Amino acid sequence: MKEQLAKIKADAVSAFQSATDAAGLEALRVKYLGKKGELTAVLKMMGKLSPEERPVMGQLANDVRAALEGALEDCSKKLEAAALEQRLKDEALDVTIPGKQAVIGHQHPMNIALEEMKDIFIGMGFTVMDGPEVELAELNFDRLNAEEGHPSRDWSDTFYFDTDSRVMLRSQTSPMQVRAMDTMPLPIRIVAPGRVYRKDEVDATHSPMFHQVEGMVIDKGVTMADLKGTLNAVAEKLFGEGTVTRFRPHHFPFTEPSCEMDIQCHKCGGAGCPTCKGEGWIELLGAGMVHPRVLEMSGIDPEVYSGWAFGIGLERTALRRFKIDDLRLIFENDVRFLEQF
Ligand code: DAH
């Protein structure tokens, strides 16, 4: 029996040491130390020993068990340490590898121009208003003094939703004037930026969808001088100090008198060059004194109140502001173009 125990001890210890993983080691524990294991089998034979031999063998068997348990514990620790080391190796991070730089976008040039414009008007005490792109023809035309028969109402100019031409994609932001007069207390000082739609073919200066910023002031004693003073100040803020403007007579159904404002070409200083197509001036916006009939239709007494309004093309402003020569670049969204702003 003594030899048997010694053999078990030697076999078990060397087997434990050759185990390569925790599962293998557990199998060996069961094999040697388990209930049906080899050591237990020997212990079961103790009963057959003489009373003198029994305590001696008992002691020896306990020593062997303790030795095996000790060896098992050592091997298990060694395997755990090796497994940890392997994991650390496998999951190692090389903190010296250069990182991948995240590409951060920025505002579209149209948005930059719009934000600048809003800031300028907010600074002058205007409120920014938002309104629908799907508009009633009544507000887009009738209430702006462009009644049935006006050329801009033609099917070939305007996107209608219905056959009786009552609902449409607004062709201008001017209906926002009516919406402001219908909903706001006087005096009114608003700007209303947004998309407008016309049946235009796409080319370097046209698009069936573009943006306008509408502006309107209504108060007592408002004159054309206020209009000119304000728009001159805006032009200088947008395009730089000393920007020269001129006002030309024009016609719009909803203003009287009406005008267009040009800015002097920044390239040639008015002499005429390819940028201004030889004109020396670049048209920027339409404006005028709000027509008394328009005021009346909104329930405002033109004998007491007067007002002025303007509509500025935002694309045109952005093209000038960033010296871009083709409108299509604005809408194509080629990142090589957009990255330049
Ligand atoms: N709505 C006009 C257009 O689209 C522009 C315009 C002209 C707006 C004169 C105005 C204005 O408010 O007073 O051509």
PDB file of C-alpha atoms in Angstrom, residues 176-327:
ATOM      1  CA  MET A 176     -44.911  86.331 -45.242  1.00  0.00           C
ATOM      2  CA  GLN A 177     -45.705  90.070 -45.255  1.00  0.00           C
ATOM      3  CA  VAL A 178     -49.393  89.189 -45.205  1.00  0.00           C
ATOM      4  CA  ARG A 179     -48.893  86.522 -42.545  1.00  0.00           C
ATOM      5  CA  ALA A 180     -47.016  89.043 -40.383  1.00  0.00           C
ATOM      6  CA  MET A 181     -49.731  91.714 -40.799  1.00  0.00           C
ATOM      7  CA  ASP A 182     -52.441  89.150 -40.023  1.00  0.00           C
ATOM      8  CA  THR A 183     -50.819  87.849 -36.842  1.00  0.00           C
ATOM      9  CA  MET A 184     -48.555  90.479 -35.318  1.00  0.00           C
ATOM     10  CA  PRO A 185     -49.301  93.663 -33.399  1.00  0.00           C
ATOM     11  CA  LEU A 186     -48.059  96.943 -34.885  1.00  0.00           C
ATOM     12  CA  PRO A 187     -45.405  98.181 -35.294  1.00  0.00           C
ATOM     13  CA  ILE A 188     -43.947  95.287 -37.298  1.00  0.00           C
ATOM     14  CA  ARG A 189     -40.300  94.681 -38.063  1.00  0.00           C
ATOM     15  CA  ILE A 190     -39.660  91.202 -39.492  1.00  0.00           C
ATOM     16  CA  VAL A 191     -37.394  89.189 -41.743  1.00  0.00           C
ATOM     17  CA  ALA A 192     -38.620  85.865 -43.140  1.00  0.00           C
ATOM     18  CA  PRO A 193     -36.066  83.640 -44.867  1.00  0.00           C
ATOM     19  CA  GLY A 194     -37.094  80.532 -46.812  1.00  0.00           C
ATOM     20  CA  ARG A 195     -37.341  78.502 -49.993  1.00  0.00           C
ATOM     21  CA  VAL A 196     -39.319  79.642 -53.016  1.00  0.00           C
ATOM     22  CA  TYR A 197     -40.193  77.802 -56.238  1.00  0.00           C
ATOM     23  CA  ARG A 198     -40.576  78.806 -59.872  1.00  0.00           C
ATOM     24  CA  LYS A 199     -40.746  76.911 -63.138  1.00  0.00           C
ATOM     25  CA  ASP A 200     -37.211  77.855 -64.163  1.00  0.00           C
ATOM     26  CA  GLU A 201     -34.664  75.712 -65.977  1.00  0.00           C
ATOM     27  CA  VAL A 202     -31.387  75.143 -64.152  1.00  0.00           C
ATOM     28  CA  ASP A 203     -28.474  77.261 -65.401  1.00  0.00           C
ATOM     29  CA  ALA A 204     -25.626  79.331 -63.925  1.00  0.00           C
ATOM     30  CA  THR A 205     -28.054  81.848 -62.430  1.00  0.00           C
ATOM     31  CA  HIS A 206     -31.405  79.987 -62.214  1.00  0.00           C
ATOM     32  CA  SER A 207     -32.861  77.115 -60.236  1.00  0.00           C
ATOM     33  CA  PRO A 208     -36.506  75.982 -59.809  1.00  0.00           C
ATOM     34  CA  MET A 209     -35.911  76.222 -56.051  1.00  0.00           C
ATOM     35  CA  PHE A 210     -34.016  79.042 -54.429  1.00  0.00           C
ATOM     36  CA  HIS A 211     -34.042  81.083 -51.233  1.00  0.00           C
ATOM     37  CA  GLN A 212     -35.215  84.574 -50.432  1.00  0.00           C
ATOM     38  CA  VAL A 213     -35.168  86.681 -47.328  1.00  0.00           C
ATOM     39  CA  GLU A 214     -38.252  88.865 -47.030  1.00  0.00           C
ATOM     40  CA  GLY A 215     -38.180  91.939 -44.852  1.00  0.00           C
ATOM     41  CA  MET A 216     -40.866  94.349 -43.780  1.00  0.00           C
ATOM     42  CA  VAL A 217     -41.244  97.346 -41.475  1.00  0.00           C
ATOM     43  CA  ILE A 218     -44.611  98.929 -40.687  1.00  0.00           C
ATOM     44  CA  ASP A 219     -44.889 101.861 -38.319  1.00  0.00           C
ATOM     45  CA  LYS A 220     -46.090 105.422 -38.164  1.00  0.00           C
ATOM     46  CA  GLY A 221     -44.066 107.861 -40.268  1.00  0.00           C
ATOM     47  CA  VAL A 222     -41.932 105.288 -42.060  1.00  0.00           C
ATOM     48  CA  THR A 223     -40.453 106.633 -45.317  1.00  0.00           C
ATOM     49  CA  MET A 224     -38.363 105.645 -48.310  1.00  0.00           C
ATOM     50  CA  ALA A 225     -35.398 107.260 -46.562  1.00  0.00           C
ATOM     51  CA  ASP A 226     -35.645 104.597 -43.812  1.00  0.00           C
ATOM     52  CA  LEU A 227     -35.676 101.908 -46.500  1.00  0.00           C
ATOM     53  CA  LYS A 228     -32.565 103.290 -48.185  1.00  0.00           C
ATOM     54  CA  GLY A 229     -30.722 103.916 -44.930  1.00  0.00           C
ATOM     55  CA  THR A 230     -31.418 100.422 -43.622  1.00  0.00           C
ATOM     56  CA  LEU A 231     -30.580  98.586 -46.853  1.00  0.00           C
ATOM     57  CA  ASN A 232     -27.376 100.612 -47.322  1.00  0.00           C
ATOM     58  CA  ALA A 233     -26.286  99.674 -43.809  1.00  0.00           C
ATOM     59  CA  VAL A 234     -27.081  95.991 -44.493  1.00  0.00           C
ATOM     60  CA  ALA A 235     -25.077  96.069 -47.746  1.00  0.00           C
ATOM     61  CA  GLU A 236     -22.053  97.466 -45.916  1.00  0.00           C
ATOM     62  CA  LYS A 237     -22.324  94.838 -43.187  1.00  0.00           C
ATOM     63  CA  LEU A 238     -22.641  92.038 -45.749  1.00  0.00           C
ATOM     64  CA  PHE A 239     -20.099  93.137 -48.323  1.00  0.00           C
ATOM     65  CA  GLY A 240     -17.774  95.453 -46.458  1.00  0.00           C
ATOM     66  CA  GLU A 241     -17.562  99.098 -45.514  1.00  0.00           C
ATOM     67  CA  GLY A 242     -17.756 101.549 -48.377  1.00  0.00           C
ATOM     68  CA  THR A 243     -19.961  99.260 -50.515  1.00  0.00           C
ATOM     69  CA  VAL A 244     -21.686 101.563 -52.992  1.00  0.00           C
ATOM     70  CA  THR A 245     -25.361 100.995 -53.795  1.00  0.00           C
ATOM     71  CA  ARG A 246     -27.867 102.522 -56.179  1.00  0.00           C
ATOM     72  CA  PHE A 247     -31.653 102.426 -56.252  1.00  0.00           C
ATOM     73  CA  ARG A 248     -33.445 102.100 -59.594  1.00  0.00           C
ATOM     74  CA  PRO A 249     -37.187 102.550 -60.138  1.00  0.00           C
ATOM     75  CA  HIS A 250     -38.993  99.272 -60.798  1.00  0.00           C
ATOM     76  CA  HIS A 251     -42.444  97.761 -60.570  1.00  0.00           C
ATOM     77  CA  PHE A 252     -43.858  95.294 -58.049  1.00  0.00           C
ATOM     78  CA  PRO A 253     -47.609  94.998 -57.540  1.00  0.00           C
ATOM     79  CA  PHE A 254     -47.357  95.181 -53.750  1.00  0.00           C
ATOM     80  CA  THR A 255     -45.109  98.247 -53.393  1.00  0.00           C
ATOM     81  CA  GLU A 256     -45.505 101.822 -54.556  1.00  0.00           C
ATOM     82  CA  PRO A 257     -43.071 103.265 -55.331  1.00  0.00           C
ATOM     83  CA  SER A 258     -40.950 100.188 -56.072  1.00  0.00           C
ATOM     84  CA  CYS A 259     -37.243  99.932 -56.692  1.00  0.00           C
ATOM     85  CA  GLU A 260     -34.377  97.561 -57.174  1.00  0.00           C
ATOM     86  CA  MET A 261     -31.124  97.972 -55.314  1.00  0.00           C
ATOM     87  CA  ASP A 262     -27.817  97.279 -57.058  1.00  0.00           C
ATOM     88  CA  ILE A 263     -24.377  97.182 -55.530  1.00  0.00           C
ATOM     89  CA  GLN A 264     -21.380  98.506 -57.349  1.00  0.00           C
ATOM     90  CA  CYS A 265     -19.196  95.728 -58.753  1.00  0.00           C
ATOM     91  CA  HIS A 266     -16.388  95.002 -56.292  1.00  0.00           C
ATOM     92  CA  LYS A 267     -14.102  93.836 -59.123  1.00  0.00           C
ATOM     93  CA  CYS A 268     -14.144  96.867 -61.429  1.00  0.00           C
ATOM     94  CA  GLY A 269     -15.544  99.578 -59.150  1.00  0.00           C
ATOM     95  CA  GLY A 270     -18.309 100.364 -61.622  1.00  0.00           C
ATOM     96  CA  ALA A 271     -16.275 100.483 -64.860  1.00  0.00           C
ATOM     97  CA  GLY A 272     -17.714  97.246 -66.208  1.00  0.00           C
ATOM     98  CA  CYS A 273     -16.054  93.815 -66.254  1.00  0.00           C
ATOM     99  CA  PRO A 274     -16.942  90.113 -66.827  1.00  0.00           C
ATOM    100  CA  THR A 275     -18.061  89.684 -63.190  1.00  0.00           C
ATOM    101  CA  CYS A 276     -20.807  92.319 -63.583  1.00  0.00           C
ATOM    102  CA  LYS A 277     -21.310  91.466 -67.278  1.00  0.00           C
ATOM    103  CA  GLY A 278     -20.075  94.917 -68.241  1.00  0.00           C
ATOM    104  CA  GLU A 279     -22.738  96.688 -66.198  1.00  0.00           C
ATOM    105  CA  GLY A 280     -20.599  97.972 -63.343  1.00  0.00           C
ATOM    106  CA  TRP A 281     -23.491  97.092 -61.013  1.00  0.00           C
ATOM    107  CA  ILE A 282     -24.951  93.877 -59.632  1.00  0.00           C
ATOM    108  CA  GLU A 283     -28.666  93.651 -58.888  1.00  0.00           C
ATOM    109  CA  LEU A 284     -29.268  92.512 -55.325  1.00  0.00           C
ATOM    110  CA  LEU A 285     -32.866  92.973 -54.241  1.00  0.00           C
ATOM    111  CA  GLY A 286     -36.335  94.322 -54.902  1.00  0.00           C
ATOM    112  CA  ALA A 287     -37.959  96.727 -52.465  1.00  0.00           C
ATOM    113  CA  GLY A 288     -40.446  99.526 -52.068  1.00  0.00           C
ATOM    114  CA  MET A 289     -43.030 101.229 -49.913  1.00  0.00           C
ATOM    115  CA  VAL A 290     -45.831  98.813 -49.018  1.00  0.00           C
ATOM    116  CA  HIS A 291     -48.779  99.542 -51.319  1.00  0.00           C
ATOM    117  CA  PRO A 292     -51.691 101.229 -49.472  1.00  0.00           C
ATOM    118  CA  ARG A 293     -54.054  98.584 -50.877  1.00  0.00           C
ATOM    119  CA  VAL A 294     -51.905  95.816 -49.355  1.00  0.00           C
ATOM    120  CA  LEU A 295     -52.097  97.560 -45.973  1.00  0.00           C
ATOM    121  CA  GLU A 296     -55.838  98.020 -46.356  1.00  0.00           C
ATOM    122  CA  MET A 297     -56.434  94.360 -47.248  1.00  0.00           C
ATOM    123  CA  SER A 298     -54.715  93.452 -43.956  1.00  0.00           C
ATOM    124  CA  GLY A 299     -56.867  95.911 -42.017  1.00  0.00           C
ATOM    125  CA  ILE A 300     -54.128  98.507 -41.515  1.00  0.00           C
ATOM    126  CA  ASP A 301     -55.053 102.145 -42.130  1.00  0.00           C
ATOM    127  CA  PRO A 302     -52.626 103.573 -44.755  1.00  0.00           C
ATOM    128  CA  GLU A 303     -53.469 107.069 -43.555  1.00  0.00           C
ATOM    129  CA  VAL A 304     -51.952 106.262 -40.158  1.00  0.00           C
ATOM    130  CA  TYR A 305     -49.323 103.651 -40.932  1.00  0.00           C
ATOM    131  CA  SER A 306     -46.765 103.274 -43.686  1.00  0.00           C
ATOM    132  CA  GLY A 307     -44.181 100.627 -44.340  1.00  0.00           C
ATOM    133  CA  TRP A 308     -41.436  99.369 -46.560  1.00  0.00           C
ATOM    134  CA  ALA A 309     -40.491  95.898 -47.669  1.00  0.00           C
ATOM    135  CA  PHE A 310     -37.760  94.107 -49.540  1.00  0.00           C
ATOM    136  CA  GLY A 311     -36.981  90.683 -50.942  1.00  0.00           C
ATOM    137  CA  ILE A 312     -33.387  89.594 -51.325  1.00  0.00           C
ATOM    138  CA  GLY A 313     -32.151  86.490 -53.125  1.00  0.00           C
ATOM    139  CA  LEU A 314     -30.034  84.478 -50.721  1.00  0.00           C
ATOM    140  CA  GLU A 315     -28.139  82.499 -53.386  1.00  0.00           C
ATOM    141  CA  ARG A 316     -27.228  85.705 -55.133  1.00  0.00           C
ATOM    142  CA  THR A 317     -25.995  87.135 -51.828  1.00  0.00           C
ATOM    143  CA  ALA A 318     -23.934  84.011 -51.090  1.00  0.00           C
ATOM    144  CA  LEU A 319     -22.446  84.013 -54.612  1.00  0.00           C
ATOM    145  CA  ARG A 320     -21.359  87.620 -54.139  1.00  0.00           C
ATOM    146  CA  ARG A 321     -20.265  87.142 -50.582  1.00  0.00           C
ATOM    147  CA  PHE A 322     -18.011  84.165 -51.449  1.00  0.00           C
ATOM    148  CA  LYS A 323     -17.184  85.179 -55.048  1.00  0.00           C
ATOM    149  CA  ILE A 324     -18.749  82.056 -56.571  1.00  0.00           C
ATOM    150  CA  ASP A 325     -19.650  82.335 -60.238  1.00  0.00           C
ATOM    151  CA  ASP A 326     -22.081  79.430 -60.797  1.00  0.00           C
ATOM    152  CA  LEU A 327     -25.279  78.874 -58.833  1.00  0.00           C
TER     153      LEU A 327
END
